[in-house]
Coordinates of N, CA and C in Angstrom, one line a residue:
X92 N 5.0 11.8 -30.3 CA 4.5 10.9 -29.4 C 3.7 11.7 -28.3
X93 N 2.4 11.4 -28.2 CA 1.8 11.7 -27.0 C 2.2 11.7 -25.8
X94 N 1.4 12.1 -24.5 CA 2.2 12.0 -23.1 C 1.5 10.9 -22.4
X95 N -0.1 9.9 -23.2 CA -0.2 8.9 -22.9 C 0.7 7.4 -23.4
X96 N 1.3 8.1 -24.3 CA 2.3 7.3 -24.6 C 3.2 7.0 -24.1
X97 N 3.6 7.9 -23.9 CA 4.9 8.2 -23.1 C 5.0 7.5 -21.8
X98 N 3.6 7.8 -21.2 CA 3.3 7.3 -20.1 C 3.3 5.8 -19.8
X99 N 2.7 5.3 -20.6 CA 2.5 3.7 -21.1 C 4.1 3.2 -21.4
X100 N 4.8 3.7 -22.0 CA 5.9 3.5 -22.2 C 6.8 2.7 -21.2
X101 N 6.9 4.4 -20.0 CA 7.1 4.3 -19.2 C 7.2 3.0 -18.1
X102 N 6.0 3.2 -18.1 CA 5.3 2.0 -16.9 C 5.0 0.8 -17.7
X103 N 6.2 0.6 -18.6 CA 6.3 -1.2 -19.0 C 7.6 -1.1 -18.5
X104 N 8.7 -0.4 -17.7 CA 10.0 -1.0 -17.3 C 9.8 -1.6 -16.1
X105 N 10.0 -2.7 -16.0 CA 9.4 -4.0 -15.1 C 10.8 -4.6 -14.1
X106 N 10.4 -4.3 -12.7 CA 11.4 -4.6 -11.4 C 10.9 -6.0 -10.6
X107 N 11.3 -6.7 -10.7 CA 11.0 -7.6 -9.5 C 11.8 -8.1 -8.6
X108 N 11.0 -8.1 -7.3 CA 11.7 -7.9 -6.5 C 11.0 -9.5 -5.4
X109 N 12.1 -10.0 -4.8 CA 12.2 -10.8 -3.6 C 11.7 -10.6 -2.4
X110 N 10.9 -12.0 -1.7 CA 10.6 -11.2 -0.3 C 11.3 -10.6 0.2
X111 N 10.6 -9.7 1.1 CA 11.5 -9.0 1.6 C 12.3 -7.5 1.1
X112 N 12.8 -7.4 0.3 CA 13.1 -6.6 -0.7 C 12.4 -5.0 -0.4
X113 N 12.9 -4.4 -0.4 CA 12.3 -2.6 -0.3 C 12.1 -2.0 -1.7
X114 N 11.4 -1.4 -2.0 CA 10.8 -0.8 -3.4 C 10.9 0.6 -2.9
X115 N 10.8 1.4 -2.1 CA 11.2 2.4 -1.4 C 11.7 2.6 0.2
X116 N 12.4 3.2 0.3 CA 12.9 3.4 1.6 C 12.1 4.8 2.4
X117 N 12.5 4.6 3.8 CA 12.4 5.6 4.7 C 13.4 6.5 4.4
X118 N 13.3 7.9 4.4 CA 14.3 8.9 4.3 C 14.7 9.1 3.5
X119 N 14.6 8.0 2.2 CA 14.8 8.4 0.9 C 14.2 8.7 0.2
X120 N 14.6 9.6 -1.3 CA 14.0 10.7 -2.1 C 13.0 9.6 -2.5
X121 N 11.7 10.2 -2.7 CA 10.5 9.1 -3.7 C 11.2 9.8 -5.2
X122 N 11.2 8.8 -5.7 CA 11.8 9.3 -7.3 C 11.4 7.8 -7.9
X123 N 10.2 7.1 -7.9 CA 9.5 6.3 -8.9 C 8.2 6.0 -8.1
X124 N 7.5 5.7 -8.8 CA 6.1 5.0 -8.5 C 6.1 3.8 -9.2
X125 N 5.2 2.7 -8.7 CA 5.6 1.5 -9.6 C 3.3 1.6 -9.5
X126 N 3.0 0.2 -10.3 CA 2.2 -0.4 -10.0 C 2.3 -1.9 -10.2
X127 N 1.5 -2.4 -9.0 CA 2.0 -3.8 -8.7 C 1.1 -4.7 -9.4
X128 N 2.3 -5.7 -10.2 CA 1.3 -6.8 -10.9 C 1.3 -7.8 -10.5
X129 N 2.0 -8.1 -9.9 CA 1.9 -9.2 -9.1 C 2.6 -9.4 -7.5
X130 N 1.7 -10.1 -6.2 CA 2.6 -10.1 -5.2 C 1.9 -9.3 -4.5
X131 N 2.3 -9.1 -3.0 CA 1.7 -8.5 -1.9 C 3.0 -7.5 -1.5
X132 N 2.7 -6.4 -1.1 CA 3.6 -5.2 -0.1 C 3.2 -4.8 1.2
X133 N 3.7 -4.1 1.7 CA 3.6 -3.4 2.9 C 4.3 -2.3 3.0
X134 N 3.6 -1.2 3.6 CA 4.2 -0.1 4.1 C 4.2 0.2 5.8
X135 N 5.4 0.3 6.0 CA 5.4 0.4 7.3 C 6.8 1.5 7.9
X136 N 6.2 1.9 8.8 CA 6.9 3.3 9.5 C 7.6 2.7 10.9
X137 N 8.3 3.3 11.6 CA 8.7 2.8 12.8 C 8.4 4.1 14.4
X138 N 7.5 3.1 15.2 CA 7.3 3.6 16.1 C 8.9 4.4 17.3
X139 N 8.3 5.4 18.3 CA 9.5 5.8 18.9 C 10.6 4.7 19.7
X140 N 10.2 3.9 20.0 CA 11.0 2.5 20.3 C 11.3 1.3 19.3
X141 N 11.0 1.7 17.8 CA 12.1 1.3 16.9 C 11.6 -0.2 16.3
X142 N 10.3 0.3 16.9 CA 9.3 -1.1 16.0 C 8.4 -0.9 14.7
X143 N 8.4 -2.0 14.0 CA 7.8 -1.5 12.9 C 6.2 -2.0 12.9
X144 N 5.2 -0.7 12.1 CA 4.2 -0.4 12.7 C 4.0 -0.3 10.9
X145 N 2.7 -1.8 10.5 CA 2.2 -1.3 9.1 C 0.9 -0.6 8.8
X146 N 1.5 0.4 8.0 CA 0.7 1.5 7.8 C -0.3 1.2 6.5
X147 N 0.0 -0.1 5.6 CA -0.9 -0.1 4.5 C -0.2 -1.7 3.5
X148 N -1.4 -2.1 3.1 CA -1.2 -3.2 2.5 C -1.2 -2.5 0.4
X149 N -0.4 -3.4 -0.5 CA -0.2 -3.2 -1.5 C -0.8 -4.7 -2.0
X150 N -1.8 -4.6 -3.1 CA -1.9 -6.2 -3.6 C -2.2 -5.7 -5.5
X151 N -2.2 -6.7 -6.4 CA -2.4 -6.4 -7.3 C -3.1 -6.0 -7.9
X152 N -2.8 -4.6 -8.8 CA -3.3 -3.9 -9.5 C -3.3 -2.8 -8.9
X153 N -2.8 -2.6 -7.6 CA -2.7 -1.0 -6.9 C -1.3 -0.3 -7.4
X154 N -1.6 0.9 -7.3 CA -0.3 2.2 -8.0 C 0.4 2.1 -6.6
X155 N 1.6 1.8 -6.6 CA 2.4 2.2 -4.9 C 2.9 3.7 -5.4
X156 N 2.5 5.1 -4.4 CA 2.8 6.2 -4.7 C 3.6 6.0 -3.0
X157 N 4.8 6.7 -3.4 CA 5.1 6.9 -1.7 C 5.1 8.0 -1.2
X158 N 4.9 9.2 -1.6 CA 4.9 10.3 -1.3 C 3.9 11.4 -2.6
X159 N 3.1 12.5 -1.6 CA 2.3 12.9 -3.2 C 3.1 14.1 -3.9
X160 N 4.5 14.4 -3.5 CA 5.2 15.1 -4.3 C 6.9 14.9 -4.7
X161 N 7.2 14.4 -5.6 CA 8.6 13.7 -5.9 C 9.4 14.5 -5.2
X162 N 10.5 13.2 -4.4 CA 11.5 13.7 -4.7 C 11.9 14.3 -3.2
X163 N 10.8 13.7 -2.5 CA 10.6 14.3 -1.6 C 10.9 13.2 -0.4
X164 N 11.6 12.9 0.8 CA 12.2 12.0 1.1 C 10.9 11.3 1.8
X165 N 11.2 9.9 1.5 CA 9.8 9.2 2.1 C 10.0 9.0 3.7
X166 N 8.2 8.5 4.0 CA 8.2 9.4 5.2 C 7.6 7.2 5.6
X167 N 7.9 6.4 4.9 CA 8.0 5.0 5.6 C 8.7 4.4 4.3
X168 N 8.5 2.9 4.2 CA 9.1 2.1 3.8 C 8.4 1.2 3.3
X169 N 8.2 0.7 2.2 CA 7.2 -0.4 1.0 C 8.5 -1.0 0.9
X170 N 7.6 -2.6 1.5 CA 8.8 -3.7 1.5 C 7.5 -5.0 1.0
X171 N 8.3 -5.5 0.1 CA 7.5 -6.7 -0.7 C 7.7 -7.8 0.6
X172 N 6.3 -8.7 0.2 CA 5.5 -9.1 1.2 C 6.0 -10.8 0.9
X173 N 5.8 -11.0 -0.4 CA 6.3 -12.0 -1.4 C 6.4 -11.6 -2.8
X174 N 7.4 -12.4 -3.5 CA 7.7 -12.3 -5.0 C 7.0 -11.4 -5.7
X175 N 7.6 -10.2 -6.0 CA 7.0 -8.7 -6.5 C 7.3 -8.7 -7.9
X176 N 6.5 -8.4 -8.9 CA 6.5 -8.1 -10.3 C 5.9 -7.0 -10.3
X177 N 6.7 -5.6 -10.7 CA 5.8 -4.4 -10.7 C 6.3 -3.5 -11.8
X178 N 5.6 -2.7 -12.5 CA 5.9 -1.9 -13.2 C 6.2 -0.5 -12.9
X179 N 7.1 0.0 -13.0 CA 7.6 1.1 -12.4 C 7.8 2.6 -13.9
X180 N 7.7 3.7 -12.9 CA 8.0 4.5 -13.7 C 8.9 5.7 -12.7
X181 N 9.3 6.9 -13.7 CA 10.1 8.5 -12.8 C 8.9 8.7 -12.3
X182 N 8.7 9.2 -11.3 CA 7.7 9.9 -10.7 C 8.0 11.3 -10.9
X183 N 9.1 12.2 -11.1 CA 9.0 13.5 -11.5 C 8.7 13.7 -12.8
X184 N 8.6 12.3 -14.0 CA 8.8 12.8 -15.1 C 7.0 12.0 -15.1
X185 N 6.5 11.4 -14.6 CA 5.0 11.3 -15.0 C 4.3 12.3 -13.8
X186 N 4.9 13.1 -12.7 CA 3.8 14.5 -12.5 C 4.7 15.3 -13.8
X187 N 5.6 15.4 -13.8 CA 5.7 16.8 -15.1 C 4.3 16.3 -16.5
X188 N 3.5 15.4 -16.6 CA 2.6 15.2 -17.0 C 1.7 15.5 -16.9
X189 N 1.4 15.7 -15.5 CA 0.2 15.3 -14.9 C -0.6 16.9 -15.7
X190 N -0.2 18.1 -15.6 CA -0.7 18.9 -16.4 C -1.0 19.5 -17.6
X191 N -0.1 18.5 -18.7 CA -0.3 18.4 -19.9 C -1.6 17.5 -20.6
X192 N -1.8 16.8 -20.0 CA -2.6 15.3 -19.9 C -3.9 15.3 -19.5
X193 N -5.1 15.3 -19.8 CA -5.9 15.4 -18.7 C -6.3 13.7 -18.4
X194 N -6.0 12.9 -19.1 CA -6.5 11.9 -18.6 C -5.4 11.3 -17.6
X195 N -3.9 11.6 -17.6 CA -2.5 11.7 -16.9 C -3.4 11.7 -15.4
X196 N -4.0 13.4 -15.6 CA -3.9 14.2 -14.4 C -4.9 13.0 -14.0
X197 N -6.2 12.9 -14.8 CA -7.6 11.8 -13.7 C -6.8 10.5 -13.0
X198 N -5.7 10.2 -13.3 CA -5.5 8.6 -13.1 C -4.5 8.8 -11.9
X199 N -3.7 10.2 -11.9 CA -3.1 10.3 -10.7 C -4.1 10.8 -9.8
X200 N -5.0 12.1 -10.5 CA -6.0 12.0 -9.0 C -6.5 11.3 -8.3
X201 N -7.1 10.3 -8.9 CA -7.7 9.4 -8.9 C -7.0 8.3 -8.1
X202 N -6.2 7.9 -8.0 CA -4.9 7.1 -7.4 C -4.6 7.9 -5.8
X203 N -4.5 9.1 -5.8 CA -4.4 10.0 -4.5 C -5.8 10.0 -3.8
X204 N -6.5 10.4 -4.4 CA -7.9 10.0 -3.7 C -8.0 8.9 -3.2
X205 N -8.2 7.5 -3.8 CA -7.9 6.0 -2.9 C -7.2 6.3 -1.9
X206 N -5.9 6.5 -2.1 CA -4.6 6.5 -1.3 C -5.3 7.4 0.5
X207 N -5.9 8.4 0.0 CA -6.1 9.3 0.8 C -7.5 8.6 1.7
X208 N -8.5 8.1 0.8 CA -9.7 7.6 2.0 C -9.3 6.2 2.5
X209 N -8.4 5.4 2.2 CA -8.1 4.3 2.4 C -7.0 5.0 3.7
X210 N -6.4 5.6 4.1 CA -5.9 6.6 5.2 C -6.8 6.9 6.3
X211 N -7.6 7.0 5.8 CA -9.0 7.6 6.5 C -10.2 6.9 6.8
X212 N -10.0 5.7 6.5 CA -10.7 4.7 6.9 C -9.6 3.6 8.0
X213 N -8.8 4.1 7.9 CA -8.0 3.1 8.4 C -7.8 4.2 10.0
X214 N -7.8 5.3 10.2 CA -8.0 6.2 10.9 C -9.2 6.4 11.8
X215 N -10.0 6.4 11.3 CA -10.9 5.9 12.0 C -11.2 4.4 12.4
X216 N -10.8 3.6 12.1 CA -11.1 2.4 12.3 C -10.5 2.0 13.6
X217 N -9.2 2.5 13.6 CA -7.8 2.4 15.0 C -8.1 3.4 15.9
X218 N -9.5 4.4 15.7 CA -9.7 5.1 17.1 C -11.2 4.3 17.2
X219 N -12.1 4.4 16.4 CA -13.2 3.8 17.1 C -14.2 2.2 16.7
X220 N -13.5 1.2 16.5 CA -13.7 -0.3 16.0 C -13.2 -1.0 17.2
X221 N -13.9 -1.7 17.2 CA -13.6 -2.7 17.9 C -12.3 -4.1 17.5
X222 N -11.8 -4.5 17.8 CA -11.3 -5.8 17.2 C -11.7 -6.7 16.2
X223 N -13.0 -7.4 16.4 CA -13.8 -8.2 15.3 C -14.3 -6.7 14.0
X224 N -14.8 -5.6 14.4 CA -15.2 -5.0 13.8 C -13.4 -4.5 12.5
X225 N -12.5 -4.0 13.2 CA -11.4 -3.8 12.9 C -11.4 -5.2 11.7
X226 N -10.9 -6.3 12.2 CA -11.1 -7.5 11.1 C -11.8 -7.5 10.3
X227 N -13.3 -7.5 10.7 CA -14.1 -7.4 9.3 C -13.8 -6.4 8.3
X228 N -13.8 -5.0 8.6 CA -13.3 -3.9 7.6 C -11.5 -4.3 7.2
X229 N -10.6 -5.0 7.8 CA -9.6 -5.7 6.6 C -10.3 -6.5 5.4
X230 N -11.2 -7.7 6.0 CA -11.5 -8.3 5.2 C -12.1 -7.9 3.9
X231 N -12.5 -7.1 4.4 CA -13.8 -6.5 3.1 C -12.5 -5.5 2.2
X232 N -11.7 -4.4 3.0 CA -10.9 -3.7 2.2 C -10.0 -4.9 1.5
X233 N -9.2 -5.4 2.3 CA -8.4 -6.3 1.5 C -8.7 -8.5 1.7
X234 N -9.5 -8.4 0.8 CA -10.1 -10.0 0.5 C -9.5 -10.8 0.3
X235 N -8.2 -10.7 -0.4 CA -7.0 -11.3 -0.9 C -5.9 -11.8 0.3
X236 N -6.0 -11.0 0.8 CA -4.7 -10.7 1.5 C -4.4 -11.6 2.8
X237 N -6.0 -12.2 3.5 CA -5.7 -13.2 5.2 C -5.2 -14.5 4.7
X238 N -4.9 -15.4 3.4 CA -4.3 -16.2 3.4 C -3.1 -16.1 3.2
X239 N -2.7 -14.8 2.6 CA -1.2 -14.9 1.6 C -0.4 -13.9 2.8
X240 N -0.4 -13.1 4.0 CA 0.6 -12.7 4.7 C 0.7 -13.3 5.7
X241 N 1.7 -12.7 6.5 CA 1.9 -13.6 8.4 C 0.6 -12.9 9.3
X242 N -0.6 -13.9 9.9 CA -1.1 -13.3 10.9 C -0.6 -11.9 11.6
X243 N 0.8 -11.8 12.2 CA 1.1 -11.4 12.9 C 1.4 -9.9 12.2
X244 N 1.6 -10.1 10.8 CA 1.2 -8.0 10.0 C -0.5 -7.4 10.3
X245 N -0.8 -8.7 10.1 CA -2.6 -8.5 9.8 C -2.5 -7.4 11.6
X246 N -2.2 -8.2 12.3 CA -2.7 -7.5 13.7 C -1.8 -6.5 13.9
X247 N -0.9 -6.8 13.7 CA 0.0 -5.0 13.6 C -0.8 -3.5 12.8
X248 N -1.4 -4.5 11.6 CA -2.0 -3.3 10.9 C -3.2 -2.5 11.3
X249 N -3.7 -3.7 12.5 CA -4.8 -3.0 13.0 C -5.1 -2.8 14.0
X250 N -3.4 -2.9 14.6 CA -3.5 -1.9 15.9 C -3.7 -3.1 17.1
X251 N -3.6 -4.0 16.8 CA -4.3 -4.9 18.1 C -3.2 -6.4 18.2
X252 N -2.9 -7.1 19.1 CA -1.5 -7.9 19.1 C -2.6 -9.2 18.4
X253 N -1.8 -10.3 18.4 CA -1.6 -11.5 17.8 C -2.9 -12.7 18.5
X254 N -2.9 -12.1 19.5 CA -3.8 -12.9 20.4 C -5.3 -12.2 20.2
X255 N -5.0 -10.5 20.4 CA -6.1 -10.1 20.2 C -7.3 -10.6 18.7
X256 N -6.0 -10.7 17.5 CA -6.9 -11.1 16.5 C -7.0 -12.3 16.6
X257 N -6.6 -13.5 16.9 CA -6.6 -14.8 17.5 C -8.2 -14.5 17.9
X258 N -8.8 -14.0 18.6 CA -10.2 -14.1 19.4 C -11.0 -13.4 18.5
X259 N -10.6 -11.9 17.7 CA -11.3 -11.5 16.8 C -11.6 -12.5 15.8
X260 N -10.6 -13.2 15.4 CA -11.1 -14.2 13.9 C -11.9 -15.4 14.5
X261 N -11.8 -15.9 15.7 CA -13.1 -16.5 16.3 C -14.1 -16.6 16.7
X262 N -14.8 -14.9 16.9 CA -15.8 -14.6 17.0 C -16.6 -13.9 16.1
X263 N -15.4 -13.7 14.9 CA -16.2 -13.2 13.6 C -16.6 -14.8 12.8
X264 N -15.7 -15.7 13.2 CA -16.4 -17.2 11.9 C -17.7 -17.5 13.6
X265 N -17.6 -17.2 14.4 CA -18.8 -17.7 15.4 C -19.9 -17.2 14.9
X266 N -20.0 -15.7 14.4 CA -20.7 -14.5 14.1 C -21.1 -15.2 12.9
X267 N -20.2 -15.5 12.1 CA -21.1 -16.1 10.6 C -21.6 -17.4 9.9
X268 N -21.7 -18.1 11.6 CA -22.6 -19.8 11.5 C -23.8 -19.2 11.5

């Protein structure tokens, strides 16, 4: 059996999971990656006064990697957003692939790379965007996602309170009469 095989194999053992529900923890070893087939996630870290602060949305068809080396205690927390159907695999036993494989290796690179400019866009966006401008680049990154969560992640995720995006989403539909 090949190691795309294997791989495929793999990632048909299928978890679903309840709002609410954690797919990885804080502090604990990352020891699977899944990809989500159905359902919305969140990853979210906690600020020094013990609030939680979302660092990234999960929707379908995205790889949830929590960490880019197994095994390795995660450094936030992917908690399903609603009703999660995801395919899961070892994350130590598909990187022990990743060098055997070369199409293994493109699909993880390739998955890290996203992971990494979607980081970096979201980094810049929380030092130099405005509010409306902040909203528009959700919308565009994630298109899916302003009917199906609570307002109140949307504005956590981008840094700005409940009110703030309250006036952002009314001067972006003012913006687009």
């Amino acid at each position: 059996m090949d190691h795309r095989s294997t791989l495929d194999e793999s990632l048909h053992r299928t978890e679903y999971l309840k709002n609410g529900d954690v797919f990885l923890e804080y502090g604990k070893p990352c020891t699977r990656i899944g990809k989500l087939i159905s359902g919305v996630m969140r990853g979210f870290v906690y600020n020094d006064e013990g609030d939680e602060i979302t660092t990234h949305f999960y929707q379908e068809g995205d790889v949830i990697i929590g960490s880019y080396i197994p095994n390795i205690s995660m450094t936030m927390t992917i908690q399903a957003m609603e009703d999660c159907e995801i395919s899961i695999a070892d994350y130590a036993e598909v990187m022990s692939w990743v060098n055997k494989d070369r199409e293994i290796t493109e699909i993880i690179t390739r998955e890290f790379q996203k992971l990494n400019d979607q980081l970096q866009s979201r980094l810049v966006s929380l030092l130099n965007l405005s509010s409306v401008e902040k909203y528009e680049l959700f919308l565009k990154e994630y298109p899916n996602l302003i009917n199906r969560i609570p307002h109140y992640y949307v504005a956590n995720y981008l840094g700005i309170t409940p009110t703030q995006l309250s006036r952002a989403r009314k001067q972006f539909i003012d913006k687009c009469k």
